[in-house]
């Protein structure tokens, strides 16, 4: 069986340093880091856990953060595609008509 060719037509991202692939890449090129001490979590030595979360997501439930991050990245990826190609695509609560 031969593998079908794959063609990447778009990319999206939602990171601690940018809410889009372009913004994240620019921040990384500029040397910006989104790592910070978590306001609540500590390790077994009672030291603050260092993590990176997108802005405004601190304190949210894990499922909420994951859903928000996924929608943010998908929206970013879909934004680069022609609207005609997206007609009828459904993304949870979003529907592109």
PDB file of C-alpha atoms in Angstrom:
ATOM      1  CA  UNK A   1       0.000   0.000   0.000  1.00  0.00           C
ATOM      2  CA  UNK A   2       1.405   3.395  -0.948  1.00  0.00           C
ATOM      3  CA  UNK A   3       0.912   6.414   1.230  1.00  0.00           C
ATOM      4  CA  UNK A   4      -1.216   9.213  -0.128  1.00  0.00           C
ATOM      5  CA  UNK A   5       0.586  12.528  -0.628  1.00  0.00           C
ATOM      6  CA  UNK A   6      -0.029  15.153   2.015  1.00  0.00           C
ATOM      7  CA  UNK A   7      -0.248  18.855   1.277  1.00  0.00           C
ATOM      8  CA  UNK A   8      -0.214  21.308   4.185  1.00  0.00           C
ATOM      9  CA  UNK A   9      -2.320  24.279   3.126  1.00  0.00           C
ATOM     10  CA  UNK A  10      -2.593  26.213   6.376  1.00  0.00           C
ATOM     11  CA  UNK A  11      -1.362  26.330   9.965  1.00  0.00           C
ATOM     12  CA  UNK A  12      -2.718  27.802  13.164  1.00  0.00           C
ATOM     13  CA  UNK A  13      -1.410  28.290  16.675  1.00  0.00           C
ATOM     14  CA  UNK A  14      -2.420  29.494  20.100  1.00  0.00           C
ATOM     15  CA  UNK A  15       0.559  29.824  22.410  1.00  0.00           C
ATOM     16  CA  UNK A  16       1.737  31.610  25.512  1.00  0.00           C
ATOM     17  CA  UNK A  17       3.412  34.243  23.333  1.00  0.00           C
ATOM     18  CA  UNK A  18       0.793  34.712  20.620  1.00  0.00           C
ATOM     19  CA  UNK A  19      -2.799  33.926  19.754  1.00  0.00           C
ATOM     20  CA  UNK A  20      -1.944  33.107  16.123  1.00  0.00           C
ATOM     21  CA  UNK A  21       0.849  31.314  14.274  1.00  0.00           C
ATOM     22  CA  UNK A  22       2.181  34.614  12.905  1.00  0.00           C
ATOM     23  CA  UNK A  23       2.158  36.347  16.304  1.00  0.00           C
ATOM     24  CA  UNK A  24       3.774  33.341  17.995  1.00  0.00           C
ATOM     25  CA  UNK A  25       6.525  33.146  15.380  1.00  0.00           C
ATOM     26  CA  UNK A  26       7.234  36.883  15.676  1.00  0.00           C
ATOM     27  CA  UNK A  27       7.440  36.629  19.466  1.00  0.00           C
ATOM     28  CA  UNK A  28       9.828  33.686  19.292  1.00  0.00           C
ATOM     29  CA  UNK A  29      12.026  35.520  16.756  1.00  0.00           C
ATOM     30  CA  UNK A  30      12.075  38.499  19.139  1.00  0.00           C
ATOM     31  CA  UNK A  31      13.169  36.265  22.013  1.00  0.00           C
ATOM     32  CA  UNK A  32       9.944  36.630  24.006  1.00  0.00           C
ATOM     33  CA  UNK A  33       9.185  33.807  26.436  1.00  0.00           C
ATOM     34  CA  UNK A  34       5.753  33.088  27.874  1.00  0.00           C
ATOM     35  CA  UNK A  35       6.997  31.041  30.831  1.00  0.00           C
ATOM     36  CA  UNK A  36       5.988  32.183  34.293  1.00  0.00           C
ATOM     37  CA  UNK A  37       5.370  30.811  37.754  1.00  0.00           C
ATOM     38  CA  UNK A  38       1.898  29.308  38.112  1.00  0.00           C
ATOM     39  CA  UNK A  39      -0.133  31.286  40.673  1.00  0.00           C
ATOM     40  CA  UNK A  40      -1.418  28.140  42.462  1.00  0.00           C
ATOM     41  CA  UNK A  41       0.578  25.025  41.580  1.00  0.00           C
ATOM     42  CA  UNK A  42       3.692  23.976  43.496  1.00  0.00           C
ATOM     43  CA  UNK A  43       5.948  20.958  43.076  1.00  0.00           C
ATOM     44  CA  UNK A  44       6.835  18.382  45.737  1.00  0.00           C
ATOM     45  CA  UNK A  45       9.487  20.738  47.141  1.00  0.00           C
ATOM     46  CA  UNK A  46       6.854  23.457  47.520  1.00  0.00           C
ATOM     47  CA  UNK A  47       8.413  25.489  44.699  1.00  0.00           C
ATOM     48  CA  UNK A  48       6.119  27.244  42.187  1.00  0.00           C
ATOM     49  CA  UNK A  49       5.600  25.289  38.954  1.00  0.00           C
ATOM     50  CA  UNK A  50       6.854  27.142  35.870  1.00  0.00           C
ATOM     51  CA  UNK A  51       4.514  26.883  32.900  1.00  0.00           C
ATOM     52  CA  UNK A  52       3.373  28.717  29.794  1.00  0.00           C
ATOM     53  CA  UNK A  53      -0.310  29.503  29.164  1.00  0.00           C
ATOM     54  CA  UNK A  54      -1.975  31.816  26.694  1.00  0.00           C
ATOM     55  CA  UNK A  55      -2.859  35.201  28.177  1.00  0.00           C
ATOM     56  CA  UNK A  56      -6.115  35.317  30.096  1.00  0.00           C
ATOM     57  CA  UNK A  57      -6.360  31.558  30.641  1.00  0.00           C
ATOM     58  CA  UNK A  58      -4.886  31.430  34.150  1.00  0.00           C
ATOM     59  CA  UNK A  59      -7.319  29.905  36.626  1.00  0.00           C
ATOM     60  CA  UNK A  60      -9.560  28.289  34.004  1.00  0.00           C
ATOM     61  CA  UNK A  61     -10.426  24.572  34.122  1.00  0.00           C
ATOM     62  CA  UNK A  62      -8.231  22.302  31.987  1.00  0.00           C
ATOM     63  CA  UNK A  63     -11.101  21.334  29.664  1.00  0.00           C
ATOM     64  CA  UNK A  64     -11.969  25.017  29.141  1.00  0.00           C
ATOM     65  CA  UNK A  65      -8.339  25.900  28.340  1.00  0.00           C
ATOM     66  CA  UNK A  66      -7.961  22.979  25.918  1.00  0.00           C
ATOM     67  CA  UNK A  67     -11.202  23.812  24.095  1.00  0.00           C
ATOM     68  CA  UNK A  68     -10.327  27.509  23.880  1.00  0.00           C
ATOM     69  CA  UNK A  69      -6.783  26.762  22.631  1.00  0.00           C
ATOM     70  CA  UNK A  70      -8.086  24.359  19.982  1.00  0.00           C
ATOM     71  CA  UNK A  71     -10.711  26.793  18.703  1.00  0.00           C
ATOM     72  CA  UNK A  72      -8.174  29.625  18.651  1.00  0.00           C
ATOM     73  CA  UNK A  73      -5.685  27.547  16.613  1.00  0.00           C
ATOM     74  CA  UNK A  74      -8.350  26.183  14.243  1.00  0.00           C
ATOM     75  CA  UNK A  75      -9.751  29.655  13.643  1.00  0.00           C
ATOM     76  CA  UNK A  76      -6.232  30.870  12.859  1.00  0.00           C
ATOM     77  CA  UNK A  77      -5.662  27.998  10.417  1.00  0.00           C
ATOM     78  CA  UNK A  78      -9.049  28.386   8.720  1.00  0.00           C
ATOM     79  CA  UNK A  79      -8.628  32.156   8.344  1.00  0.00           C
ATOM     80  CA  UNK A  80      -5.933  31.606   5.695  1.00  0.00           C
ATOM     81  CA  UNK A  81      -8.176  29.444   3.499  1.00  0.00           C
ATOM     82  CA  UNK A  82     -10.492  30.854   0.845  1.00  0.00           C
ATOM     83  CA  UNK A  83     -14.083  31.177   2.108  1.00  0.00           C
ATOM     84  CA  UNK A  84     -15.321  29.092  -0.814  1.00  0.00           C
ATOM     85  CA  UNK A  85     -13.271  26.110   0.419  1.00  0.00           C
ATOM     86  CA  UNK A  86     -14.831  26.371   3.887  1.00  0.00           C
ATOM     87  CA  UNK A  87     -18.497  26.435   2.890  1.00  0.00           C
ATOM     88  CA  UNK A  88     -20.376  23.939   5.062  1.00  0.00           C
ATOM     89  CA  UNK A  89     -17.508  23.297   7.496  1.00  0.00           C
ATOM     90  CA  UNK A  90     -18.689  22.955  11.089  1.00  0.00           C
ATOM     91  CA  UNK A  91     -16.437  23.556  14.111  1.00  0.00           C
ATOM     92  CA  UNK A  92     -18.444  22.929  17.270  1.00  0.00           C
ATOM     93  CA  UNK A  93     -20.493  26.036  17.935  1.00  0.00           C
ATOM     94  CA  UNK A  94     -19.024  27.667  14.833  1.00  0.00           C
ATOM     95  CA  UNK A  95     -20.478  26.964  11.422  1.00  0.00           C
ATOM     96  CA  UNK A  96     -19.036  28.526   8.309  1.00  0.00           C
ATOM     97  CA  UNK A  97     -21.796  29.083   5.763  1.00  0.00           C
TER      98      UNK A  97
END
